[in-house]
């Protein structure tokens, strides 16, 4: 398989350089606009296939991602690996604190038959 070039991914994801603070509180010099990236899955198919192949040896039973862009990627990778897929929902903290306290929870309706010990979280 021919590996897709990182530069072509940066173009598809409309990568921007600068200084960005992520919701985790971490900082990055690179930002990806992922909203439109998943609108036409065949454009990113080579990248998804490459990612799935690099993960195949881990024998994951399911792939899980946050119900934002991560869930779209998780679903595509799960499909490529022929494993279960689920998503998580963002939970806002009840108490505002100085550090970001954001976390994600899997909805109880998405109990995975494969068991959570071999899940891949995107």
PDB file of C-alpha atoms in Angstrom:
ATOM      1  CA  UNK A   1       0.000   0.000   0.000  1.00  0.00           C
ATOM      2  CA  UNK A   2       1.276   3.482  -0.871  1.00  0.00           C
ATOM      3  CA  UNK A   3       1.351   5.636   2.252  1.00  0.00           C
ATOM      4  CA  UNK A   4      -0.459   8.956   1.911  1.00  0.00           C
ATOM      5  CA  UNK A   5       1.703  12.036   2.412  1.00  0.00           C
ATOM      6  CA  UNK A   6       1.389  14.040   5.609  1.00  0.00           C
ATOM      7  CA  UNK A   7       1.317  17.243   3.579  1.00  0.00           C
ATOM      8  CA  UNK A   8      -1.828  16.110   1.759  1.00  0.00           C
ATOM      9  CA  UNK A   9      -3.501  15.425   5.133  1.00  0.00           C
ATOM     10  CA  UNK A  10      -2.519  18.891   6.342  1.00  0.00           C
ATOM     11  CA  UNK A  11      -4.168  20.340   3.240  1.00  0.00           C
ATOM     12  CA  UNK A  12      -7.366  18.310   3.712  1.00  0.00           C
ATOM     13  CA  UNK A  13      -7.564  19.267   7.392  1.00  0.00           C
ATOM     14  CA  UNK A  14      -6.839  22.949   6.671  1.00  0.00           C
ATOM     15  CA  UNK A  15      -3.936  22.902   9.131  1.00  0.00           C
ATOM     16  CA  UNK A  16      -3.065  26.270  10.656  1.00  0.00           C
ATOM     17  CA  UNK A  17       0.100  27.267  12.463  1.00  0.00           C
ATOM     18  CA  UNK A  18       0.076  29.566  15.481  1.00  0.00           C
ATOM     19  CA  UNK A  19      -0.505  29.208  19.205  1.00  0.00           C
ATOM     20  CA  UNK A  20      -3.623  27.346  20.313  1.00  0.00           C
ATOM     21  CA  UNK A  21      -4.862  26.324  23.759  1.00  0.00           C
ATOM     22  CA  UNK A  22      -6.737  23.027  23.606  1.00  0.00           C
ATOM     23  CA  UNK A  23      -9.705  22.141  25.825  1.00  0.00           C
ATOM     24  CA  UNK A  24      -7.394  19.811  27.744  1.00  0.00           C
ATOM     25  CA  UNK A  25      -5.382  22.828  28.818  1.00  0.00           C
ATOM     26  CA  UNK A  26      -2.411  21.774  26.692  1.00  0.00           C
ATOM     27  CA  UNK A  27      -0.993  24.105  24.064  1.00  0.00           C
ATOM     28  CA  UNK A  28      -0.206  23.390  20.424  1.00  0.00           C
ATOM     29  CA  UNK A  29       1.404  25.201  17.527  1.00  0.00           C
ATOM     30  CA  UNK A  30      -0.777  23.312  15.035  1.00  0.00           C
ATOM     31  CA  UNK A  31      -4.580  23.386  14.630  1.00  0.00           C
ATOM     32  CA  UNK A  32      -6.672  21.150  12.364  1.00  0.00           C
ATOM     33  CA  UNK A  33     -10.126  22.128  11.108  1.00  0.00           C
ATOM     34  CA  UNK A  34     -11.678  18.665  11.242  1.00  0.00           C
ATOM     35  CA  UNK A  35     -15.324  19.635  10.713  1.00  0.00           C
ATOM     36  CA  UNK A  36     -15.268  19.305   6.929  1.00  0.00           C
ATOM     37  CA  UNK A  37     -12.669  16.523   6.899  1.00  0.00           C
ATOM     38  CA  UNK A  38     -15.265  13.768   7.437  1.00  0.00           C
ATOM     39  CA  UNK A  39     -17.911  15.145   5.049  1.00  0.00           C
ATOM     40  CA  UNK A  40     -16.485  13.117   2.158  1.00  0.00           C
ATOM     41  CA  UNK A  41     -14.981   9.949   3.708  1.00  0.00           C
ATOM     42  CA  UNK A  42     -13.340   8.745   0.489  1.00  0.00           C
ATOM     43  CA  UNK A  43     -10.957  11.748   0.628  1.00  0.00           C
ATOM     44  CA  UNK A  44      -9.471  10.487   3.889  1.00  0.00           C
ATOM     45  CA  UNK A  45      -9.851   6.778   3.138  1.00  0.00           C
ATOM     46  CA  UNK A  46      -6.096   6.252   2.503  1.00  0.00           C
ATOM     47  CA  UNK A  47      -5.289   7.817   5.893  1.00  0.00           C
ATOM     48  CA  UNK A  48      -7.945   5.760   7.696  1.00  0.00           C
ATOM     49  CA  UNK A  49      -6.671   2.556   6.071  1.00  0.00           C
ATOM     50  CA  UNK A  50      -3.088   3.370   7.047  1.00  0.00           C
ATOM     51  CA  UNK A  51      -4.133   4.091  10.643  1.00  0.00           C
ATOM     52  CA  UNK A  52      -6.225   0.905  10.836  1.00  0.00           C
ATOM     53  CA  UNK A  53      -3.352  -1.213   9.498  1.00  0.00           C
ATOM     54  CA  UNK A  54      -0.941   0.280  12.019  1.00  0.00           C
ATOM     55  CA  UNK A  55      -3.400  -0.661  14.808  1.00  0.00           C
ATOM     56  CA  UNK A  56      -4.368  -4.136  13.570  1.00  0.00           C
ATOM     57  CA  UNK A  57      -1.610  -5.940  15.501  1.00  0.00           C
ATOM     58  CA  UNK A  58      -3.059  -4.668  18.811  1.00  0.00           C
ATOM     59  CA  UNK A  59      -6.191  -6.777  18.239  1.00  0.00           C
ATOM     60  CA  UNK A  60      -8.554  -4.137  19.605  1.00  0.00           C
ATOM     61  CA  UNK A  61     -12.133  -5.264  20.090  1.00  0.00           C
ATOM     62  CA  UNK A  62     -13.719  -1.826  19.686  1.00  0.00           C
ATOM     63  CA  UNK A  63     -12.851   1.770  18.835  1.00  0.00           C
ATOM     64  CA  UNK A  64     -14.372   4.635  20.801  1.00  0.00           C
ATOM     65  CA  UNK A  65     -14.223   8.389  20.187  1.00  0.00           C
ATOM     66  CA  UNK A  66     -15.728  11.593  21.583  1.00  0.00           C
ATOM     67  CA  UNK A  67     -19.012  12.693  20.022  1.00  0.00           C
ATOM     68  CA  UNK A  68     -17.262  15.372  18.058  1.00  0.00           C
ATOM     69  CA  UNK A  69     -14.727  14.738  15.279  1.00  0.00           C
ATOM     70  CA  UNK A  70     -13.178  11.846  17.182  1.00  0.00           C
ATOM     71  CA  UNK A  71     -16.339   9.764  16.879  1.00  0.00           C
ATOM     72  CA  UNK A  72     -16.289  10.079  13.096  1.00  0.00           C
ATOM     73  CA  UNK A  73     -12.701   8.877  12.972  1.00  0.00           C
ATOM     74  CA  UNK A  74     -13.398   6.113  15.489  1.00  0.00           C
ATOM     75  CA  UNK A  75     -16.303   4.848  13.391  1.00  0.00           C
ATOM     76  CA  UNK A  76     -14.250   4.799  10.187  1.00  0.00           C
ATOM     77  CA  UNK A  77     -11.346   2.994  11.886  1.00  0.00           C
ATOM     78  CA  UNK A  78     -13.698   0.514  13.567  1.00  0.00           C
ATOM     79  CA  UNK A  79     -15.254  -0.224  10.179  1.00  0.00           C
ATOM     80  CA  UNK A  80     -11.824  -0.737   8.582  1.00  0.00           C
ATOM     81  CA  UNK A  81     -10.828  -3.100  11.415  1.00  0.00           C
ATOM     82  CA  UNK A  82     -14.249  -4.815  11.424  1.00  0.00           C
ATOM     83  CA  UNK A  83     -14.689  -4.233  15.175  1.00  0.00           C
ATOM     84  CA  UNK A  84     -17.290  -2.590  17.389  1.00  0.00           C
ATOM     85  CA  UNK A  85     -17.659   1.180  17.604  1.00  0.00           C
ATOM     86  CA  UNK A  86     -19.020   3.458  20.297  1.00  0.00           C
ATOM     87  CA  UNK A  87     -18.798   7.112  21.256  1.00  0.00           C
ATOM     88  CA  UNK A  88     -18.490   9.182  24.401  1.00  0.00           C
ATOM     89  CA  UNK A  89     -20.290  12.370  25.397  1.00  0.00           C
ATOM     90  CA  UNK A  90     -18.652  15.455  26.853  1.00  0.00           C
ATOM     91  CA  UNK A  91     -19.469  16.004  30.517  1.00  0.00           C
ATOM     92  CA  UNK A  92     -19.141  19.524  31.828  1.00  0.00           C
ATOM     93  CA  UNK A  93     -17.875  19.967  35.374  1.00  0.00           C
ATOM     94  CA  UNK A  94     -20.345  21.037  38.049  1.00  0.00           C
ATOM     95  CA  UNK A  95     -17.747  23.228  39.721  1.00  0.00           C
ATOM     96  CA  UNK A  96     -15.690  25.737  37.790  1.00  0.00           C
ATOM     97  CA  UNK A  97     -12.017  25.453  38.658  1.00  0.00           C
ATOM     98  CA  UNK A  98      -8.793  27.004  37.402  1.00  0.00           C
ATOM     99  CA  UNK A  99      -7.709  23.894  35.477  1.00  0.00           C
ATOM    100  CA  UNK A 100      -9.855  22.364  32.746  1.00  0.00           C
ATOM    101  CA  UNK A 101     -11.905  19.538  34.245  1.00  0.00           C
ATOM    102  CA  UNK A 102     -13.551  18.209  31.107  1.00  0.00           C
ATOM    103  CA  UNK A 103     -14.090  14.498  30.702  1.00  0.00           C
ATOM    104  CA  UNK A 104     -16.041  12.157  28.462  1.00  0.00           C
ATOM    105  CA  UNK A 105     -18.481   9.395  29.422  1.00  0.00           C
ATOM    106  CA  UNK A 106     -19.785   6.514  27.341  1.00  0.00           C
ATOM    107  CA  UNK A 107     -23.602   6.523  27.297  1.00  0.00           C
ATOM    108  CA  UNK A 108     -25.006   3.509  29.169  1.00  0.00           C
ATOM    109  CA  UNK A 109     -27.044   2.586  26.078  1.00  0.00           C
ATOM    110  CA  UNK A 110     -23.784   1.800  24.274  1.00  0.00           C
ATOM    111  CA  UNK A 111     -22.676  -1.178  26.337  1.00  0.00           C
ATOM    112  CA  UNK A 112     -20.133  -2.964  24.173  1.00  0.00           C
ATOM    113  CA  UNK A 113     -20.331  -6.741  23.962  1.00  0.00           C
ATOM    114  CA  UNK A 114     -16.600  -6.927  23.266  1.00  0.00           C
ATOM    115  CA  UNK A 115     -15.650  -5.733  26.741  1.00  0.00           C
ATOM    116  CA  UNK A 116     -13.802  -2.534  27.538  1.00  0.00           C
ATOM    117  CA  UNK A 117     -10.358  -4.011  28.214  1.00  0.00           C
ATOM    118  CA  UNK A 118      -9.261  -3.842  24.579  1.00  0.00           C
ATOM    119  CA  UNK A 119     -10.889  -0.598  23.480  1.00  0.00           C
ATOM    120  CA  UNK A 120      -9.004   1.931  21.459  1.00  0.00           C
ATOM    121  CA  UNK A 121      -9.929   5.499  22.381  1.00  0.00           C
ATOM    122  CA  UNK A 122      -9.357   8.095  19.644  1.00  0.00           C
TER     123      UNK A 122
END
